[in-house]
Amino acid sequence: MKALQKLGIALFCLALAFFSFLPFIGQYTLTAELVKSNVKDIHQEQMVEILEPMYGETYASNFAFIADFNSYFNTYNDALKANQEWDAVIWDNYAYALTKAAAESPVIDQPWLHIGITLILGSLGALLYILPLYKGKLPGIKHDGIYFSSMKSRGLLGIFTGTWLILFYVILYWYPEYLTNLVLMVDPISMAISGNPASQWFLYGLIYTLAILVMGVRMFKKYKGNPYQLLRTASVMFFQLAFAFLLPEILMLFNMPWHDFKNIWPLDYSFFYDYRLDGMISSGALGMFMLIWGIILIVIAVPLLTYFYGKRWYCSWVCGCGGLAETLGDPYRQLSDKSLKAWKVERYLIHGVLVFAVVMTGITLTNYFMEFELLGQATNQLHSIYGFAIGSAFAGVIGTGFYPLMGNRVWCRFGCPLAAYLGLVQRFKSRFRITTNGGQCISCGNCSTYCEMGIDVRWYAQRGQNIVRSSCVGCGVCASVCPRGVLKLENGEEEGRINDLPIIIGNKSITIKN
Amino acid sequence: MNKSPYVIIGNGIAGITCARHIRKYDSDASILVISGESEHFFSRTALMYIYMGHMQYQHTKPYEDWFWEKNRIELKKTWITSIDTTKQQLISDTGEKIPYGTLIIATGSKPLTIGWPGEDLKGVQGLYSLQDLENMEDNTQGIQRGVIVGGGLIGIEMAEMLKSRGIEVTFLVREKNFWDTVLPTEEAELINRHIRAHDVDLRLGTELAEIISNGNGNVSAVKTNTGEEIPCQFVGLTIGVTPNISLLKNHPDIQSNRGVLVDKYFQTNIEGVYAIGDCAEFTESPGPNRKTIEQVWYTGRMHGETLAYNLTHEEKVSYKPGIWFNSAKFFDLEYQTYGHVPNNIPATLDTFHWENEAGTVAIRFVYDKTVGTIKGINSIGWRMRHAYFDKAIDEGWLFEKILTHLDKASFDAEFATKHTAAVIQAYNTIKKRNVSLPKKGFLKRIVTAFS
Ligand SMILES: Cc1cc2nc3c(=O)[nH]c(=O)nc-3n(C[C@H](O)[C@H](O)[C@H](O)COP(=O)(O)OP(=O)(O)OC[C@H]3O[C@@H](n4cnc5c(N)ncnc54)[C@H](O)[C@@H]3O)c2cc1C
Ligand code: SF4
């Protein structure tokens, strides 16, 4: 490693340390006014009273502040719950909003300085490491030493990274009040793009996009001379930056609902929730377009494009989850489980989630069109179960947190209902396949090892059989790493796509007779 | 019909393919596969990737461990030391007696050495088995330079392995160019350049004379036939492999020459005893331009397929390999060959060779001089479709026609640079011909851009 690269790593680690430390600085003071302006009208009176003991006190840390907040708030709610006065219980979670409002922290005074020592320093450090990668090396497979690397083969560094990611996701989804400093820090960026203060989701989207862009540059280095890999990396970088990050924020600037035009139900599981439908319907022509476009994607684009190109058109060229997996997650692709057992678990899980999403959406829509006469607000319960278990725990915590432990496509492989839908089309009605080149396979195992979806590619290749699997996202890495030129991603005639040859090309003894 | 139990010595591609296919045709047969090297079948061709950290040993196993029990293929890890063909039993190094009904010898190869002075020093080795790989791991800890002797496929893999660990490599090749006993000069020269581009000190036309000890039984240098001494801490001997028939040394009853002698049904001189894979030597070449000893992965597989068929069917088929094919990778450059491409093109054949400017892509056609039918093709840095050339060569398609179909014959990834036009232009110029470029309408070009 060159000195410059070492410096890059050091700077990145420093930025990561700052980023991890920032949430815990600053002090917190709550006033009745702050409470009033940050809670719903109907809760104002109670909240002002509940939090009364906190006013005027200056808390030296968010831990202390949040602890006190929770204790007063829960005492109030618990008493009501004990008396079964369910209607009086305050179900809204104000911890995040009030912690953010009460914060007095250096990040508010000097946001750019803090952005500088976290996000910018981190990106620069990473780029310092990435840009000199493979300099002077010829184009080719760059997998030397992966299994000696602690980071990439579930060593201590990998476990540490996984733990950090898991913690980050848990805090982001369920304890965002601890992240308020970071959110405050990125306020100016959010204001500049959408005219609104940042939320924890803006913070998340920003880091997510940065990760894809920076690690996308790494892909450019790693796969120089490999047009397929370069193009699809450029594609996911573009869709993340333009469609997932910038466009939705710009929509907000124009008072439109936040909308990611490339996200498709059922990955976008809330697409048919009442608030989303109402939001779109009440947003004029553009809102109507969002609704119709969303439906076209589901009923026309998915089957049609998947018929022509396989599910890769989405999973490894467009999708945000796929985008992160293919960039940030690329160093971990070899960690996916290739066993037959894992494949069985995969099929139960992913189709289970698809059924869950479809049933939930069905009930939600029926309820919506019956003007809530069927189930009233009960669908909300269903939504929160799905949101908790699938949307947050599965897609986020496990999906990304487990990159360094179970590979970079855990969510896409075991959980994503859209992947399940695309996969059904790909398996049963598509022109896409990975063609096996006759008898050239030497069973070396590079293809299977580097399949992020855990497909045992070699199983098919060594039998001279094409690979037609619902889970294949068409990343093309098996074909790239194959040292014998055995695999090719292709779209072609449906006939002969699934071939079960009795004997592989090259041996005439038996084919002559049979 | 042959008798169960089928006992196979050697769990390589040949032995394992045979076992799998016997099971496929006969669900009752009792099958035992014995090997002293490893418990399970692994891919020998992937040894280099373990050393380079691309994979771990378990990734090189083509079947999961449960596969064998599920298919009732019994495995035994032991070395067989002798064969008793009258009592029909094998004896292992622990003295265990293993009875067989049908014996299949699939013991593979071993590295060839020719008795150089110093070849037994520590740090000097070949590369064939898992044990060799372990030794190599040991022998190359913290060293600065290794010398590889022998310009063949395993030699260049060893060079790449050492380079992946930052070890300097001197590569001694006896011939004028790398692997030019197989490759025509242009291809061999292209590979020479590629090897050097990887900072390997390639010495062409250079032979090993002796290996020098540091006094403690370790290698400290090699001396070449020109008298030059090259200091090094490791020597890889890769001048080739030879059938591993040490087992038969004390068994003149099973006839052998360089390998176990077999007919076109893989039958040895003793009934019920067969040999397949690297260790078998045909008494008669299995086809035009085919060698009597076939030492590649693919032929091992075909031997296994064919023998299994014969063992389980009344009507026997003789071994008839189809159109020859092979492939390899030289550092970053993939190489494929189909059909007959001799290193020296004989007078009855004509050849056309094309190379791109960067010297990273090359293709050679060999075709009949008078009628123009295709005989064979070499390609470097350009993947070709096996099915296409298998058919084209088998059916004797006109070479010039194939030129215009190169996009279809190509197996390169989508969006890869297409070379067809450049190849045809070069052909027309050099051979003064007038082959026209394949035409594509505008619409068709758009439609096929993504296919
Ligand atoms: C490093 C390397 C790379 C290669 N790369 C390629 C390639 O890219 N393409 C290609 O086509 N070919 C390649 N080859 C050649 C290919 O691997 C062999 O042709 C093939 O493995 C031979 O298979 P086999 O089944 O005949 O024997 P083997 O795979 O050698 O199996 C024989 C087994 O029998 C065992 N055995 C031998 N004697 C006894 C005994 N007395 N008792 C018990 N067990 C015994 C051996 O230990 C061994 O495990 C490569 C070889 C090497 C070494
Ligand atoms: S990488 Fe290629 S040669 Fe190796 S097992 Fe896969 S298809 Fe076969």
PDB file of C-alpha atoms and ligand atoms in Angstrom, chain A residues 442 484, chain B residues 9-15 34-37 44-45 78-80 106-109 127-128 154 157 244 247 276-278 295-298 326-327, ligand 1:
ATOM      1  CA  ILE A 442     -13.021 -26.762 -15.159  1.00  0.00           C
ATOM      2  CA  ARG A 484     -12.097 -20.226 -18.935  1.00  0.00           C
TER       3      ARG A 484
ATOM      4  CA  ILE B   9      -8.680 -45.463  -7.158  1.00  0.00           C
ATOM      5  CA  GLY B  10      -8.476 -41.703  -7.505  1.00  0.00           C
ATOM      6  CA  ASN B  11     -11.122 -39.090  -6.711  1.00  0.00           C
ATOM      7  CA  GLY B  12     -10.162 -36.663  -9.461  1.00  0.00           C
ATOM      8  CA  ILE B  13     -12.397 -35.557 -12.324  1.00  0.00           C
ATOM      9  CA  ALA B  14     -12.035 -38.882 -14.136  1.00  0.00           C
ATOM     10  CA  GLY B  15     -12.778 -41.160 -11.184  1.00  0.00           C
ATOM     11  CA  ILE B  34     -10.518 -44.152  -2.796  1.00  0.00           C
ATOM     12  CA  SER B  35      -7.951 -41.393  -2.645  1.00  0.00           C
ATOM     13  CA  GLY B  36      -4.979 -40.728  -0.431  1.00  0.00           C
ATOM     14  CA  GLU B  37      -4.912 -37.041  -1.247  1.00  0.00           C
ATOM     15  CA  ARG B  44      -7.169 -29.400  -8.980  1.00  0.00           C
ATOM     16  CA  THR B  45      -7.395 -26.617 -11.528  1.00  0.00           C
ATOM     17  CA  THR B  78      -6.277 -43.935   2.120  1.00  0.00           C
ATOM     18  CA  TRP B  79      -3.285 -44.753  -0.091  1.00  0.00           C
ATOM     19  CA  ILE B  80      -3.446 -47.979  -2.038  1.00  0.00           C
ATOM     20  CA  ALA B 106      -7.792 -43.130 -12.096  1.00  0.00           C
ATOM     21  CA  THR B 107      -4.661 -42.111 -10.281  1.00  0.00           C
ATOM     22  CA  GLY B 108      -3.875 -39.016 -12.344  1.00  0.00           C
ATOM     23  CA  SER B 109      -0.430 -37.563 -12.898  1.00  0.00           C
ATOM     24  CA  LEU B 127       2.704 -28.313  -8.169  1.00  0.00           C
ATOM     25  CA  TYR B 128       0.127 -31.010  -8.556  1.00  0.00           C
ATOM     26  CA  ILE B 154       1.415 -24.984 -14.596  1.00  0.00           C
ATOM     27  CA  GLU B 157       0.238 -20.397 -12.992  1.00  0.00           C
ATOM     28  CA  ASN B 244       1.106 -41.505 -11.816  1.00  0.00           C
ATOM     29  CA  LEU B 247       1.166 -48.194  -7.781  1.00  0.00           C
ATOM     30  CA  ILE B 276      -9.105 -43.530 -17.156  1.00  0.00           C
ATOM     31  CA  GLY B 277      -7.950 -39.948 -16.928  1.00  0.00           C
ATOM     32  CA  ASP B 278      -4.393 -38.673 -16.844  1.00  0.00           C
ATOM     33  CA  GLN B 295      -3.850 -35.028 -19.583  1.00  0.00           C
ATOM     34  CA  VAL B 296      -6.537 -32.413 -19.346  1.00  0.00           C
ATOM     35  CA  TRP B 297      -9.594 -31.943 -17.214  1.00  0.00           C
ATOM     36  CA  TYR B 298     -12.038 -32.352 -20.098  1.00  0.00           C
ATOM     37  CA  ASN B 326      -9.040 -26.534 -24.533  1.00  0.00           C
ATOM     38  CA  SER B 327      -8.571 -23.298 -22.672  1.00  0.00           C
TER      39      SER B 327
HETATM   40  C1  LIG C   1      -2.132 -26.767 -11.068  1.00  0.00           C
HETATM   41  C2  LIG C   1      -2.876 -27.480 -12.156  1.00  0.00           C
HETATM   42  C3  LIG C   1      -3.692 -26.775 -13.014  1.00  0.00           C
HETATM   43  C4  LIG C   1      -4.381 -27.420 -14.025  1.00  0.00           C
HETATM   44  N1  LIG C   1      -5.193 -26.679 -14.831  1.00  0.00           N
HETATM   45  C5  LIG C   1      -5.866 -27.306 -15.819  1.00  0.00           C
HETATM   46  C6  LIG C   1      -6.730 -26.591 -16.670  1.00  0.00           C
HETATM   47  O1  LIG C   1      -6.859 -25.388 -16.528  1.00  0.00           O
HETATM   48  N2  LIG C   1      -7.408 -27.229 -17.646  1.00  0.00           N
HETATM   49  C7  LIG C   1      -7.261 -28.556 -17.815  1.00  0.00           C
HETATM   50  O2  LIG C   1      -7.890 -29.108 -18.713  1.00  0.00           O
HETATM   51  N3  LIG C   1      -6.461 -29.275 -17.026  1.00  0.00           N
HETATM   52  C8  LIG C   1      -5.751 -28.681 -16.029  1.00  0.00           C
HETATM   53  N4  LIG C   1      -4.933 -29.423 -15.232  1.00  0.00           N
HETATM   54  C9  LIG C   1      -4.848 -30.844 -15.456  1.00  0.00           C
HETATM   55  C10 LIG C   1      -6.002 -31.541 -14.797  1.00  0.00           C
HETATM   56  O3  LIG C   1      -6.129 -31.087 -13.491  1.00  0.00           O
HETATM   57  C11 LIG C   1      -5.812 -33.021 -14.806  1.00  0.00           C
HETATM   58  O4  LIG C   1      -5.804 -33.418 -16.141  1.00  0.00           O
HETATM   59  C12 LIG C   1      -6.932 -33.739 -14.106  1.00  0.00           C
HETATM   60  O5  LIG C   1      -7.093 -33.280 -12.810  1.00  0.00           O
HETATM   61  C13 LIG C   1      -6.659 -35.221 -14.094  1.00  0.00           C
HETATM   62  O6  LIG C   1      -7.717 -35.853 -13.446  1.00  0.00           O
HETATM   63  P1  LIG C   1      -7.648 -37.359 -13.002  1.00  0.00           P
HETATM   64  O7  LIG C   1      -8.962 -37.669 -12.444  1.00  0.00           O
HETATM   65  O8  LIG C   1      -7.118 -38.183 -14.102  1.00  0.00           O
HETATM   66  O9  LIG C   1      -6.540 -37.420 -11.865  1.00  0.00           O
HETATM   67  P2  LIG C   1      -6.288 -36.593 -10.539  1.00  0.00           P
HETATM   68  O10 LIG C   1      -7.078 -35.382 -10.481  1.00  0.00           O
HETATM   69  O11 LIG C   1      -4.818 -36.477 -10.427  1.00  0.00           O
HETATM   70  O12 LIG C   1      -6.814 -37.564  -9.417  1.00  0.00           O
HETATM   71  C14 LIG C   1      -6.116 -38.715  -9.049  1.00  0.00           C
HETATM   72  C15 LIG C   1      -6.225 -38.920  -7.578  1.00  0.00           C
HETATM   73  O13 LIG C   1      -5.793 -40.222  -7.259  1.00  0.00           O
HETATM   74  C16 LIG C   1      -5.001 -40.188  -6.123  1.00  0.00           C
HETATM   75  N5  LIG C   1      -4.108 -41.333  -6.085  1.00  0.00           N
HETATM   76  C17 LIG C   1      -3.085 -41.614  -6.933  1.00  0.00           C
HETATM   77  N6  LIG C   1      -2.504 -42.779  -6.580  1.00  0.00           N
HETATM   78  C18 LIG C   1      -3.169 -43.229  -5.508  1.00  0.00           C
HETATM   79  C19 LIG C   1      -3.035 -44.377  -4.683  1.00  0.00           C
HETATM   80  N7  LIG C   1      -2.086 -45.276  -4.898  1.00  0.00           N
HETATM   81  N8  LIG C   1      -3.880 -44.546  -3.651  1.00  0.00           N
HETATM   82  C20 LIG C   1      -4.840 -43.654  -3.413  1.00  0.00           C
HETATM   83  N9  LIG C   1      -5.023 -42.547  -4.150  1.00  0.00           N
HETATM   84  C21 LIG C   1      -4.188 -42.345  -5.186  1.00  0.00           C
HETATM   85  C22 LIG C   1      -4.242 -38.912  -6.266  1.00  0.00           C
HETATM   86  O14 LIG C   1      -3.744 -38.498  -5.017  1.00  0.00           O
HETATM   87  C23 LIG C   1      -5.342 -37.986  -6.794  1.00  0.00           C
HETATM   88  O15 LIG C   1      -6.070 -37.445  -5.755  1.00  0.00           O
HETATM   89  C24 LIG C   1      -4.239 -28.804 -14.197  1.00  0.00           C
HETATM   90  C25 LIG C   1      -3.435 -29.507 -13.325  1.00  0.00           C
HETATM   91  C26 LIG C   1      -2.743 -28.877 -12.315  1.00  0.00           C
HETATM   92  C27 LIG C   1      -1.891 -29.650 -11.396  1.00  0.00           C
END
